[in-house]
mmCIF file of C-alpha atoms and ligand atoms in Angstrom:
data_model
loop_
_atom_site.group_PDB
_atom_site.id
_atom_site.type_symbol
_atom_site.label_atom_id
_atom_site.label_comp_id
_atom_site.label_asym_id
_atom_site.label_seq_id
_atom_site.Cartn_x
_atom_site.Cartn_y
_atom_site.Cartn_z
ATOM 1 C CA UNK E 1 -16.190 17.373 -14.552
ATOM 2 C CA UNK E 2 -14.216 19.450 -12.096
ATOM 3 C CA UNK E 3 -12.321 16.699 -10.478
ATOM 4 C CA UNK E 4 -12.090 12.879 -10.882
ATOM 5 C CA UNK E 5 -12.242 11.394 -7.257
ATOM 6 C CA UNK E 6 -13.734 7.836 -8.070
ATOM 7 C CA UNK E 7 -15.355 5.728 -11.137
ATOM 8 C CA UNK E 8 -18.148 5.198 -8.481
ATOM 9 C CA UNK E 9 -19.862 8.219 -9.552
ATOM 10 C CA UNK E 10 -18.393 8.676 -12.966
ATOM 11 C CA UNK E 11 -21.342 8.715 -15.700
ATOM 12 C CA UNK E 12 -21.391 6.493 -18.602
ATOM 13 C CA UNK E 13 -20.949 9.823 -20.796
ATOM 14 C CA UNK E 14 -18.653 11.517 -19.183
ATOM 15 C CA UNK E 15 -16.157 8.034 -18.902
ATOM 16 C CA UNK E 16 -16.471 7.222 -22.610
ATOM 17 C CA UNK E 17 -15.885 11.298 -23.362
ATOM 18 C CA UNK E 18 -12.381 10.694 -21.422
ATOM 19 C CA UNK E 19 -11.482 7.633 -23.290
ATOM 20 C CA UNK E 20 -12.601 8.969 -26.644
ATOM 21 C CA UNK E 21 -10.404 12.407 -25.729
ATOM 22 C CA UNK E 22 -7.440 9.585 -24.925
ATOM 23 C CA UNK E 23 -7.476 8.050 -28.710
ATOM 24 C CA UNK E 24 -7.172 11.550 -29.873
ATOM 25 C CA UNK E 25 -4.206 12.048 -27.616
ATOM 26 C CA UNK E 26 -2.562 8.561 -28.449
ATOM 27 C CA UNK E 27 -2.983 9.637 -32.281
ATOM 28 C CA UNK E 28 -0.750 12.315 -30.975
ATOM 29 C CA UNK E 29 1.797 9.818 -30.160
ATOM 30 C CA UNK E 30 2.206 8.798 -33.321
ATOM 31 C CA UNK E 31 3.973 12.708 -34.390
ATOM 32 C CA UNK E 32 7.345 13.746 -34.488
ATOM 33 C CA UNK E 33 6.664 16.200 -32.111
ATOM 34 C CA UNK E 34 4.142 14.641 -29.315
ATOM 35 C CA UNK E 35 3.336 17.612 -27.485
ATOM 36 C CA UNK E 36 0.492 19.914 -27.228
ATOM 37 C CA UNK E 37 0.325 23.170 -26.091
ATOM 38 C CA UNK E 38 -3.281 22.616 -24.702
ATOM 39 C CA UNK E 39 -2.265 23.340 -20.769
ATOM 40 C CA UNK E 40 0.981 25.523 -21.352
ATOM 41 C CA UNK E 41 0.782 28.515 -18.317
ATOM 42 C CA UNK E 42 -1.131 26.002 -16.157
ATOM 43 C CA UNK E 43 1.062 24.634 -13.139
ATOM 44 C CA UNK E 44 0.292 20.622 -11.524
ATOM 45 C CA UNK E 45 1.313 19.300 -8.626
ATOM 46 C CA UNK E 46 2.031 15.720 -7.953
ATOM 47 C CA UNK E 47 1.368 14.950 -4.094
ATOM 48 C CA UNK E 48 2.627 11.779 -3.783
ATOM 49 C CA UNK E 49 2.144 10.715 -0.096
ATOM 50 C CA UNK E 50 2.868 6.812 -1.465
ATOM 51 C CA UNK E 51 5.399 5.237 -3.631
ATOM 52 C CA UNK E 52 4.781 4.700 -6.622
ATOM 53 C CA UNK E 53 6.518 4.030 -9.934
ATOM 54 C CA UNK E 54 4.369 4.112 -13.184
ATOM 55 C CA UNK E 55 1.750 6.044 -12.157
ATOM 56 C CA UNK E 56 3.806 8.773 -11.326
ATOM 57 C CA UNK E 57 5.902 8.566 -13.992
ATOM 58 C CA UNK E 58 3.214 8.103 -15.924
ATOM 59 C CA UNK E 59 0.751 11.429 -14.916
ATOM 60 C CA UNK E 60 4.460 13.371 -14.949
ATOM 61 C CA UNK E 61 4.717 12.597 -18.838
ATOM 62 C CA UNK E 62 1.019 13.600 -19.739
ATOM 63 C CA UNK E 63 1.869 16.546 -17.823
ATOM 64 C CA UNK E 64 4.636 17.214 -19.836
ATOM 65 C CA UNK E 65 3.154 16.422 -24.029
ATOM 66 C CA UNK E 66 0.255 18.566 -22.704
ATOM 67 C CA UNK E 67 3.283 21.734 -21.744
ATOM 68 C CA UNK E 68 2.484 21.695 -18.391
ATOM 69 C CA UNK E 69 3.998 22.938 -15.657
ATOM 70 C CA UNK E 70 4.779 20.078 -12.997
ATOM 71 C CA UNK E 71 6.068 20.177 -9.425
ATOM 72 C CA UNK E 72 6.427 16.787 -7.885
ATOM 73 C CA UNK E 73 5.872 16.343 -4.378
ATOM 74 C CA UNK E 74 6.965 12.970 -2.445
ATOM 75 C CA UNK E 75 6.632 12.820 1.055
ATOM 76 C CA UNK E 76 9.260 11.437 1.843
ATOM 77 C CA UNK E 77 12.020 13.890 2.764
ATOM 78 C CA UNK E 78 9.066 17.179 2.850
ATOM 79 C CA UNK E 79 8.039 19.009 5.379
ATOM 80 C CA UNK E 80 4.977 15.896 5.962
ATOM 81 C CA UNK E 81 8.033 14.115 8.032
ATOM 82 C CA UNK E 82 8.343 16.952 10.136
ATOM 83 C CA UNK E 83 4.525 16.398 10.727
ATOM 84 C CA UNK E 84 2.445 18.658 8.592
ATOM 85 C CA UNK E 85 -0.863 18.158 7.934
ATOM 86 C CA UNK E 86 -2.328 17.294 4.386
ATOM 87 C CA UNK E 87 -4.113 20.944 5.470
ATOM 88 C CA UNK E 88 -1.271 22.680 5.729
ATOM 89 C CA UNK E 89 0.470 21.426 2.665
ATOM 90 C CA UNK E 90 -2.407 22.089 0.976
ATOM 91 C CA UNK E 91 -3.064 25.727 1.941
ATOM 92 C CA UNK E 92 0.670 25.961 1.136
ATOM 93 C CA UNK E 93 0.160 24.839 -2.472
ATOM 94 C CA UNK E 94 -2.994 26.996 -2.985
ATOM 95 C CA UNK E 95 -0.643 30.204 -1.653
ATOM 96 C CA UNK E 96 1.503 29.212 -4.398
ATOM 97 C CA UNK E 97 -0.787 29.437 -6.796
ATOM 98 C CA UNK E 98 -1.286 26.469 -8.662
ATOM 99 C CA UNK E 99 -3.740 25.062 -11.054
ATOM 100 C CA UNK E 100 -4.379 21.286 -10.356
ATOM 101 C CA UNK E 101 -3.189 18.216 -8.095
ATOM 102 C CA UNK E 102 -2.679 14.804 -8.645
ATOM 103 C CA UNK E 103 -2.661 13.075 -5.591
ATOM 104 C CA UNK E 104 -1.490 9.567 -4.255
ATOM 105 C CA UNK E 105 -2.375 9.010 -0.427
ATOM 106 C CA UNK E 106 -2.502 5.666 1.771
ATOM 107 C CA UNK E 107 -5.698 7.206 3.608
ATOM 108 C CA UNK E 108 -8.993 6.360 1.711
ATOM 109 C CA UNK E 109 -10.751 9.656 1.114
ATOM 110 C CA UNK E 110 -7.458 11.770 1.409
ATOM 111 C CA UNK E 111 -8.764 13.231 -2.391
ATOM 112 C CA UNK E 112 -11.929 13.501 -1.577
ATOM 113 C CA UNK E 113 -10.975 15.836 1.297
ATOM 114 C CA UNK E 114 -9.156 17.957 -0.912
ATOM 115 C CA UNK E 115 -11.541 18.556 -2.895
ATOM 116 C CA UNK E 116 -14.170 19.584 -0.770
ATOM 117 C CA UNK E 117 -12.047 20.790 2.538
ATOM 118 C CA UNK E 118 -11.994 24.264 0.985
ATOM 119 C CA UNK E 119 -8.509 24.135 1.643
ATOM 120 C CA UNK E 120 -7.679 24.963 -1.899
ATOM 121 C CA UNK E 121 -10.299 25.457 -4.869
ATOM 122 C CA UNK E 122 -8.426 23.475 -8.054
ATOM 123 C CA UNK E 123 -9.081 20.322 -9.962
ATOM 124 C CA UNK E 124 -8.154 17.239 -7.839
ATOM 125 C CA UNK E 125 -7.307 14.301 -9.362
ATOM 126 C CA UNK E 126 -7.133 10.655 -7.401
ATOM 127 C CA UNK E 127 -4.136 8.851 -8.600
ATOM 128 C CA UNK E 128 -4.690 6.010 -6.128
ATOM 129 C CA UNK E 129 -6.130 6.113 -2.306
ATOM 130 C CA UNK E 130 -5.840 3.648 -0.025
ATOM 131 C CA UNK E 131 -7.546 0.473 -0.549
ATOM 132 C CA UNK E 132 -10.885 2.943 -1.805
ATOM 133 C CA UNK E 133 -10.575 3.527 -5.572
ATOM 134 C CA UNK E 134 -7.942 4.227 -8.747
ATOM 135 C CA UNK E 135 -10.035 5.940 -10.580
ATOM 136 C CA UNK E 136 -7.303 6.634 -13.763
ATOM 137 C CA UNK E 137 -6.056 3.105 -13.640
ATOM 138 C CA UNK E 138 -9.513 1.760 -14.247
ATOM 139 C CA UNK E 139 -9.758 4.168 -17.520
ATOM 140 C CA UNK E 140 -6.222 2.945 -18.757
ATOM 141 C CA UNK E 141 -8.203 -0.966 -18.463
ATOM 142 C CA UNK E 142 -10.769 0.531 -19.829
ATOM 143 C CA UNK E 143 -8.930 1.741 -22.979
ATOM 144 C CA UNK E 144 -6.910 -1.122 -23.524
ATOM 145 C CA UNK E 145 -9.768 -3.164 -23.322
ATOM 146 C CA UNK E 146 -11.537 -1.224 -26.097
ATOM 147 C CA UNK E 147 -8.699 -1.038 -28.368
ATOM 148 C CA UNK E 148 -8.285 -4.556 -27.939
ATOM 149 C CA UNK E 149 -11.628 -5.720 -28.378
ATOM 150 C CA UNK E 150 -12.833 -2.960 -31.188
ATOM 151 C CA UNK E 151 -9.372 -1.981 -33.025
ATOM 152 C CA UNK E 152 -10.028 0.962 -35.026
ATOM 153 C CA UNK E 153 -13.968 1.873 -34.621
ATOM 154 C CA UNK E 154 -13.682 1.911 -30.547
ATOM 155 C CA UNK E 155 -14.638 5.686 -30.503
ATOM 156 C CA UNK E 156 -18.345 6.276 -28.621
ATOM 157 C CA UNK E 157 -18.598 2.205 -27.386
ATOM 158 C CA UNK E 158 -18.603 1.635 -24.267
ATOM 159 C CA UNK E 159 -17.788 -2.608 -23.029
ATOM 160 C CA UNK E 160 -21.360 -3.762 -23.247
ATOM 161 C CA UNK E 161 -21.236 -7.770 -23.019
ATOM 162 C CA UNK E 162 -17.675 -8.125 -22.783
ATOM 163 C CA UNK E 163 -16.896 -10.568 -19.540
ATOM 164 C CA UNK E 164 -13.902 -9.793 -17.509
ATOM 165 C CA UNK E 165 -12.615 -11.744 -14.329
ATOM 166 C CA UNK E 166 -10.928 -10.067 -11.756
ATOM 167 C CA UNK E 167 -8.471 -12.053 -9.864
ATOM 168 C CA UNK E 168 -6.913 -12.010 -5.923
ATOM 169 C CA UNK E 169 -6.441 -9.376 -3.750
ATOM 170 C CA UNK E 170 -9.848 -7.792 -3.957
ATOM 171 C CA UNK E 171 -9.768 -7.039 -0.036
ATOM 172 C CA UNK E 172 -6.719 -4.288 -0.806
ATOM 173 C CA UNK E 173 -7.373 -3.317 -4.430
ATOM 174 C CA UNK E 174 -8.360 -0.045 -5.202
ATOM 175 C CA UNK E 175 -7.691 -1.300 -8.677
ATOM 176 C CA UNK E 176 -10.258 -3.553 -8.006
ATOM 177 C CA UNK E 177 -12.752 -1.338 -6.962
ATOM 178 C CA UNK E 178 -12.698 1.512 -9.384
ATOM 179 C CA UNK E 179 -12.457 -1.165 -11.978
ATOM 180 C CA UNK E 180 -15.662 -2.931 -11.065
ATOM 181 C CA UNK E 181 -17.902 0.384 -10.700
ATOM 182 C CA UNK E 182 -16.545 1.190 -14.097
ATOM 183 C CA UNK E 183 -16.839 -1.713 -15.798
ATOM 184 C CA UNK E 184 -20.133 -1.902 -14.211
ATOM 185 C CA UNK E 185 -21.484 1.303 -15.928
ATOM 186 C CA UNK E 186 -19.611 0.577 -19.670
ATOM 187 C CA UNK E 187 -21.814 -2.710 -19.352
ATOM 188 C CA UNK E 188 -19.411 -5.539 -18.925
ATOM 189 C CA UNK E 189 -19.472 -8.539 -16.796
ATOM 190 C CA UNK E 190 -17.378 -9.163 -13.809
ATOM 191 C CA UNK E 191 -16.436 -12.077 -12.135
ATOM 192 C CA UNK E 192 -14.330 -11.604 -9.018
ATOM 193 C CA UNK E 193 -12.373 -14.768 -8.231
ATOM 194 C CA UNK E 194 -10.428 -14.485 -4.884
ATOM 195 C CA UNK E 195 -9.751 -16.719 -1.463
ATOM 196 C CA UNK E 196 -12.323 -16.192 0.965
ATOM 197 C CA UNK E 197 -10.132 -13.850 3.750
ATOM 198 C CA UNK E 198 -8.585 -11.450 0.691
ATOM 199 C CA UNK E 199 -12.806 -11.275 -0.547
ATOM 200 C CA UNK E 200 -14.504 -7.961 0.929
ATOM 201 C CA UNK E 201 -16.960 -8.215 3.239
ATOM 202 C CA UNK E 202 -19.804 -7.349 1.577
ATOM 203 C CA UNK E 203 -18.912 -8.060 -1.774
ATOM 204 C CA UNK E 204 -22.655 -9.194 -2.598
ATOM 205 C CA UNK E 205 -24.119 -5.540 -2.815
ATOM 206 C CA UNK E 206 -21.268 -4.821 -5.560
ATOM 207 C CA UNK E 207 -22.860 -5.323 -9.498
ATOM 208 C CA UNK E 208 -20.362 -8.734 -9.450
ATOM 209 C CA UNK E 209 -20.337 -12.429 -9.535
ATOM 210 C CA UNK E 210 -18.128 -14.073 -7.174
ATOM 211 C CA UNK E 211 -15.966 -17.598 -7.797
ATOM 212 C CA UNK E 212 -13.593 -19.223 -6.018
ATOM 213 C CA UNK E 213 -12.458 -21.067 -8.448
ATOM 214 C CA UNK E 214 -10.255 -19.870 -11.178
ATOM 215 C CA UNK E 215 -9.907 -22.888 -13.221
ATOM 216 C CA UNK E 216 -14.219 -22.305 -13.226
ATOM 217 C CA UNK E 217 -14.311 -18.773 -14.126
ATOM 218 C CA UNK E 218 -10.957 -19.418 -16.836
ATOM 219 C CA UNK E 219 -12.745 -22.188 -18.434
ATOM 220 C CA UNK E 220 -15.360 -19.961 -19.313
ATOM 221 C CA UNK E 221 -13.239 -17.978 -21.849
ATOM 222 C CA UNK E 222 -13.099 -14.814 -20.646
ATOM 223 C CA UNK E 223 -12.459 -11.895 -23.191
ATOM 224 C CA UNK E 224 -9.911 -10.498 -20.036
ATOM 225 C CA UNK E 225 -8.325 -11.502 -17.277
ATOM 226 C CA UNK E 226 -7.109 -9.289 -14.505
ATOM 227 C CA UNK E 227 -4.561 -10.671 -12.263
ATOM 228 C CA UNK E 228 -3.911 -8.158 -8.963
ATOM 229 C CA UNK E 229 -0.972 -7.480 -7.041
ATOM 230 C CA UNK E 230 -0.480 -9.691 -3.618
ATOM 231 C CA UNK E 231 -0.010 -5.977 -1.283
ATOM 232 C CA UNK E 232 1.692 -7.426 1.068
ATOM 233 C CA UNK E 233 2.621 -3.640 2.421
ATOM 234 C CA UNK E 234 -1.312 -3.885 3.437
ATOM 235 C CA UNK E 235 -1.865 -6.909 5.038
ATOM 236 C CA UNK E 236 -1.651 -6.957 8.873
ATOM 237 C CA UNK E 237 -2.171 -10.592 9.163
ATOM 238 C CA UNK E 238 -1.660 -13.711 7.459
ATOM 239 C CA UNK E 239 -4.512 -14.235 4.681
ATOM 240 C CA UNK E 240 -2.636 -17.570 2.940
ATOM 241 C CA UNK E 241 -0.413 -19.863 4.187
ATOM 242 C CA UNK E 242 2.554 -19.364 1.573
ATOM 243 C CA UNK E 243 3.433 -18.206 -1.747
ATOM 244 C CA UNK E 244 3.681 -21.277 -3.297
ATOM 245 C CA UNK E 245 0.114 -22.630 -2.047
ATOM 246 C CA UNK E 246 -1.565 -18.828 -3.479
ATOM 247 C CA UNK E 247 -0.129 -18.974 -6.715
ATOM 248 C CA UNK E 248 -1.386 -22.975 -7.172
ATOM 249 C CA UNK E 249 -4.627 -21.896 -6.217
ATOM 250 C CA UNK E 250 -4.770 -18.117 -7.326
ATOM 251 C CA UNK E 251 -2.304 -17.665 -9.660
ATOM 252 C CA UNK E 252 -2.067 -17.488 -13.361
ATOM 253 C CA UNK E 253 0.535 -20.312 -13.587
ATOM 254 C CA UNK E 254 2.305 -21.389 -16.730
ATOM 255 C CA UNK E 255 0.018 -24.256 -16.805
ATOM 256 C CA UNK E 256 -3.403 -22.391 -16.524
ATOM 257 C CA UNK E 257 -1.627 -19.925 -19.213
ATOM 258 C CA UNK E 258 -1.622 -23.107 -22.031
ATOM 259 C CA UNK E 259 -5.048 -24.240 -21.309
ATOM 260 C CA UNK E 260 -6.261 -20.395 -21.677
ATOM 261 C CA UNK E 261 -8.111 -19.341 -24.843
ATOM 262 C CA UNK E 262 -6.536 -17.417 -27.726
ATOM 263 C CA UNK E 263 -9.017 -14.812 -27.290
ATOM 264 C CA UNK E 264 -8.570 -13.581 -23.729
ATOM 265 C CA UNK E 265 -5.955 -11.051 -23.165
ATOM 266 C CA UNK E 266 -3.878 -10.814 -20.069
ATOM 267 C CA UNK E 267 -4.100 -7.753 -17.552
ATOM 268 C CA UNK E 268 -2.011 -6.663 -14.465
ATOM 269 C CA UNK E 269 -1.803 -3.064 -13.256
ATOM 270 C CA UNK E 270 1.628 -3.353 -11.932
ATOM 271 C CA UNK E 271 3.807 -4.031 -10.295
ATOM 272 C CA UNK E 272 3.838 -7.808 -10.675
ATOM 273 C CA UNK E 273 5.430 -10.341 -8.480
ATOM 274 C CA UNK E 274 6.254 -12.965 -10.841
ATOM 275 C CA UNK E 275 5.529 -16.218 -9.910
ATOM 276 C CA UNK E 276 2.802 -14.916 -7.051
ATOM 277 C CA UNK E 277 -0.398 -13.619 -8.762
ATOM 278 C CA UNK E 278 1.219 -14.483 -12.409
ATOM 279 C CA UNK E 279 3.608 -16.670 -13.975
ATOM 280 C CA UNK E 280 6.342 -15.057 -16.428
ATOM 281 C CA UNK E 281 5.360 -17.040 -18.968
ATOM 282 C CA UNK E 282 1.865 -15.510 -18.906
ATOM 283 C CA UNK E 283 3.153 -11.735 -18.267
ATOM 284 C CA UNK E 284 5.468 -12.188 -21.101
ATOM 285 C CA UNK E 285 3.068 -13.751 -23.527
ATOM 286 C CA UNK E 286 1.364 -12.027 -26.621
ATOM 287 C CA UNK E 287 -1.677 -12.343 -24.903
ATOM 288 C CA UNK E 288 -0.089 -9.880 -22.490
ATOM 289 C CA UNK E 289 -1.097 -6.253 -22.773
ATOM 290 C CA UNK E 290 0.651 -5.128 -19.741
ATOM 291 C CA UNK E 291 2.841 -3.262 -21.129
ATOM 292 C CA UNK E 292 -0.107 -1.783 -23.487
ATOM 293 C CA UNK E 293 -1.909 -0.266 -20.528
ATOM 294 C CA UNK E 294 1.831 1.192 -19.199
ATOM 295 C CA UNK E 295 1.500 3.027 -22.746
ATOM 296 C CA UNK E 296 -2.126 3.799 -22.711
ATOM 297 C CA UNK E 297 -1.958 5.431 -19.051
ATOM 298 C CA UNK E 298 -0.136 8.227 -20.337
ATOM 299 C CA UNK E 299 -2.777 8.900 -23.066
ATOM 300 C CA UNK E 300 -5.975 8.205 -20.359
ATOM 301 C CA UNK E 301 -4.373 11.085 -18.081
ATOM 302 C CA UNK E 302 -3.723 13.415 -20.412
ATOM 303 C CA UNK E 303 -7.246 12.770 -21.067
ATOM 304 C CA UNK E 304 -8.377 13.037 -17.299
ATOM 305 C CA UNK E 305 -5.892 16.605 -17.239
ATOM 306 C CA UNK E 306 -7.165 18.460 -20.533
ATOM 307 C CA UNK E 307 -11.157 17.422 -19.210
ATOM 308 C CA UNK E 308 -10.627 18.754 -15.750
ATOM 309 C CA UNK E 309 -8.378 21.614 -16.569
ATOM 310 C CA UNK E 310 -9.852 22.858 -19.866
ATOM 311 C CA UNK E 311 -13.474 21.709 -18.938
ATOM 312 C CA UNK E 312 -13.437 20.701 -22.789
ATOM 313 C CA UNK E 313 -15.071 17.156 -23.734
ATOM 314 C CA UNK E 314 -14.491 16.527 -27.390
ATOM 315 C CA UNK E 315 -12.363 18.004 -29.834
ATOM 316 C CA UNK E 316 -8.310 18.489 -28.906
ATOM 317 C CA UNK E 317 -7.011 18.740 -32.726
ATOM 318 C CA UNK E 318 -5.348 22.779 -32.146
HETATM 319 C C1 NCD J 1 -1.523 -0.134 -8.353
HETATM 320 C C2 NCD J 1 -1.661 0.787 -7.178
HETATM 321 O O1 NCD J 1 -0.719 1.419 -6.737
HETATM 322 O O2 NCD J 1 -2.784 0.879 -6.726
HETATM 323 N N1 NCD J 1 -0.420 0.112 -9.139
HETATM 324 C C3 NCD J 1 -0.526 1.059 -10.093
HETATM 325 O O3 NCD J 1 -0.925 2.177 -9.849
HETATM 326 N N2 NCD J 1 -0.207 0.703 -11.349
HETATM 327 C C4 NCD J 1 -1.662 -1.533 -8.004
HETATM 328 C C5 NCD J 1 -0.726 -2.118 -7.034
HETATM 329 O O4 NCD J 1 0.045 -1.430 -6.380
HETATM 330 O O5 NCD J 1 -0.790 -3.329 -6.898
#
């Protein structure tokens, strides 16, 4: 794998190889010292064209245990507000000689272009584009949803049978999206419960069953449920009438929290709005794994980083 762009065309191998190479680096965690010298000499860039908080933070610190060298890059207040072109600052980087970027980008396909402009010829890795896909996010679920489900013996399984609902803002959610094609290919089952103007058009040629009920698709038991992020930031019109009336219909409210089984864990990406998409009480409950998949990023991208830079699939132990 020379880049990761998308889970759309990530094979079933190749995704369980990454999150197999992630439990060795999370047993890594578990030293006194956590790092490994696996990419020391090699140089990253961060090209952060979006804010962002824990993903950033979060591909920074695998950059880091795996002695990396990192440059970050924001946008804001680089020469991109002067009005250079994603070319330009990418011929710059190449100039400079370095070995790999991570890149954020509000344009769908801005990683894709990267990688095949010819601009620069180094690993790219999609940390987020657009509304199009997440591809590293959609490993962390992954992850967590194996070490949740399979505790020790998750190594070489993929999610076969497991049944997962997705929940709100498909129409904006790379999230969404890279979760579902991956999901798709480990074998799990996905409903997709959202109102009918934040649904994608088109939604019926993706490997999905769509609900608009939640209280259906909860009653079911789901082994996960996956409560999005309201992005606002992306919405040019209104697509529900108020907060109050989305998180009655959409939301994982303190009430639909009690009457959810014991056995289905509670997922968010980040950043919540509490009280939209998901109650505190829910977020906050030991059903909750947020803050599991905040942990597990960091061990999914140093995955994702050793794979693309060291073209290695198994074995990290030095
Ligand atoms: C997501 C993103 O930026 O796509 N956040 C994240 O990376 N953890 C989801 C979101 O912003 O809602």
């Amino acid at each position: 794998m020379k880049h990761l762009l998308s889970t759309r065309d990530l094979d079933r191998a190749t995704a369980i190889s990454i999150l197999d190479v992630a439990l060795d680096m999370a047993a890594l965690g578990t030293r006194d010292v956590k790092k490994l010298p696996a990419l020391r000499g090699k140089t990253i860039v961060n090209l952060f064209y979006e804010d962002s908080t824990r993903t950033r933070i979060s591909f920074e610190a695998a950059e880091k245990r795996l002695s990396a060298d990192v440059i970050n890059f924001s946008a804001k207040g680089s020469s991109v507000s002067k009005g250079e072109s994603l070319k330009d600052t990418a011929q710059t980087l190449d100039a400079m000689g370095i070995d790999a970027v991570v890149v954020r980008h509000s344009s769908s396909g801005a990683p894709h272009l990267l990688a095949h402009s010819g601009w620069l010829d180094v690993p790219i890795v999609n940390a987020g584009d657009g509304t199009h896909e997440h591809p590293t996010q959609a490993l962390l679920d992954a992850f967590t949803l194996r070490e949740s489900m399979f505790d020790d013996d998750a190594r070489g399984k993929g999610l076969d049978g497991l049944n997962i609902v997705i929940v709100g803002d498909i129409l904006h959610s790379r999230v969404a999206r890279s979760n579902i094609w991956l999901l798709a290919t480990l074998g799990a089952n996905v409903t997709v419960v959202a109102p009918p103007t934040l649904t994608p058009p088109g939604i019926e040629t993706w490997p999905v069953r769509l609900s608009h009920s939640l209280d259906d698709a909860l009653e079911a038991a789901p082994d996960a449920v996956m409560m999005l992020r309201i992005q606002s930031e992306r919405m040019k019109a209104a697509f529900f009438p108020n907060a109050r009336e989305y998180a009655k219909f959409w939301g994982l409210t303190a009430a639909r929290y009690r009457k959810l089984g014991e056995s289905t864990i509670i997922m968010h990406p980040g950043p919540m709005n509490r009280g939209l998409e998901i109650s505190g009480e829910a977020a906050d409950s030991p059903q909750s794994v947020i803050l599991k998949q905040v942990t597990n990023g960091v061990f999914v991208r140093m995955a994702v980083l050793f794979t693309v830079l060291t073209g290695a699939k198994g074995d990290v132990h030095e």
